[in-house]
Short mmCIF file of C-alpha atoms in Angstrom, two decimals:
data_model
loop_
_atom_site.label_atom_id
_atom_site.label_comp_id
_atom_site.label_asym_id
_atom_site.label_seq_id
_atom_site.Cartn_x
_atom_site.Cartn_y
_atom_site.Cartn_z
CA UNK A 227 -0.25 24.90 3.72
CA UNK A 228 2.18 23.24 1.07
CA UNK A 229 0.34 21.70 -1.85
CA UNK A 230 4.20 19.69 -3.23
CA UNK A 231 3.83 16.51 -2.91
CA UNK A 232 6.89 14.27 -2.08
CA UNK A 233 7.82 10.70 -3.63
CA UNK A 234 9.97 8.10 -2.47
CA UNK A 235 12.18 6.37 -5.35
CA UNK A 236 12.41 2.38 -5.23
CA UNK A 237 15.26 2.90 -7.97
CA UNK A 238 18.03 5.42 -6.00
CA UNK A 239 16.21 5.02 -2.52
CA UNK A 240 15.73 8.49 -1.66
CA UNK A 241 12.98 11.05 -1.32
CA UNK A 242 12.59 13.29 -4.32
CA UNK A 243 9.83 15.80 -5.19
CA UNK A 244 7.26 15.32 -8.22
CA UNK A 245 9.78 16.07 -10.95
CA UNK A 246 11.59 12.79 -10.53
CA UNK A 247 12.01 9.87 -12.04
CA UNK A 248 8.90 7.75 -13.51
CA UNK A 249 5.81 6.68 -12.06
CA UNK A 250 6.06 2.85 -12.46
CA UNK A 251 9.47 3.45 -9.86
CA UNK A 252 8.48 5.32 -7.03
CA UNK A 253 6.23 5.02 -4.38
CA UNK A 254 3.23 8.14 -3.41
CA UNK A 255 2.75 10.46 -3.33
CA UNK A 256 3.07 11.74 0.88
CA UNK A 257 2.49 15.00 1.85
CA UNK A 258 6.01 15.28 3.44
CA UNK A 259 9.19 14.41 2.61
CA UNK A 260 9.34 13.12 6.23
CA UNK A 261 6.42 10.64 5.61
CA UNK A 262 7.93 9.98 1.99
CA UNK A 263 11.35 8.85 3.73
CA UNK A 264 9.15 5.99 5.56
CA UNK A 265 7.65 4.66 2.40
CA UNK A 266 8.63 1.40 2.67
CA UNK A 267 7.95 0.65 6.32
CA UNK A 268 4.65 2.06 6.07
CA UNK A 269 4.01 0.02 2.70
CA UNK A 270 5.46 -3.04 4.84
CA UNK A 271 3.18 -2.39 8.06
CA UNK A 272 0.08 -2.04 5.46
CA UNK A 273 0.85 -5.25 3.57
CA UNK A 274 1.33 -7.03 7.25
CA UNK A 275 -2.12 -5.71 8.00
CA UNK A 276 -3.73 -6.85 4.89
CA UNK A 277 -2.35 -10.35 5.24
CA UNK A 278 -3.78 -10.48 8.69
CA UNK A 279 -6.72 -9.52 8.17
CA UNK A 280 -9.27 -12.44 8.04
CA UNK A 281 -11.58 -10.64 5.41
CA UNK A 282 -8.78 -11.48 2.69
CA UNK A 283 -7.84 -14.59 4.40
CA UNK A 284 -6.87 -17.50 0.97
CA UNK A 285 -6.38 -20.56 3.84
CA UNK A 286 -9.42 -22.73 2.31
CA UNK A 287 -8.76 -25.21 5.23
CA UNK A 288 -10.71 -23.08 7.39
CA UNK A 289 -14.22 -22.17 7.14
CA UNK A 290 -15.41 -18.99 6.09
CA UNK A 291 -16.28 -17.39 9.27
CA UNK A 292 -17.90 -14.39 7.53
CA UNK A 293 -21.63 -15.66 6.50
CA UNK A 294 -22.37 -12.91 4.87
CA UNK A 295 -21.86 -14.01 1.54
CA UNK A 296 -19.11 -13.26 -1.73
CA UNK A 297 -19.39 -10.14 -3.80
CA UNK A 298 -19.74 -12.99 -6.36
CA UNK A 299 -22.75 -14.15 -5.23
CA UNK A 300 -24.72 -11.30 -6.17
CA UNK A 301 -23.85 -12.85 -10.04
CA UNK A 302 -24.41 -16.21 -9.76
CA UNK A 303 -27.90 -17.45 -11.53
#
């Protein structure tokens, strides 16, 4: 099993292994350069999810359906 990791570059848009350009510009790391080619369609299909999912769901004009309480609550007096 192959321990090299594989990035995908949001500057030349192209797969590249760990010595490649910085951090702050790529996306990963995958474990192969097959999944590192579909970077940005799986980092689109996980932003669709997230802002579908109701538990991170902003609209204030409907109730919160989820009575479970806030993470804030816990520090409220």
């Amino acid at each position: 099993m192959s321990t090299e990791q594989w990035y995908y570059c949001l500057v030349h848009h192209d797969v590249e292994p760990a010595e490649g350009c910085k951090a702050i510009e790529r996306l990963g790391p995958y474990p192969t350069r097959e999944e590192a080619a579909q970077a940005l369609r799986l980092a689109q299909e996980r932003n669709e999810e997230w802002d579908n999912d109701p538990r991170f769901n902003d609209d204030e004009d409907e109730p919160d359906k989820d009575d479970g309480g806030s993470a804030f609550d816990a520090l409220k007096p």
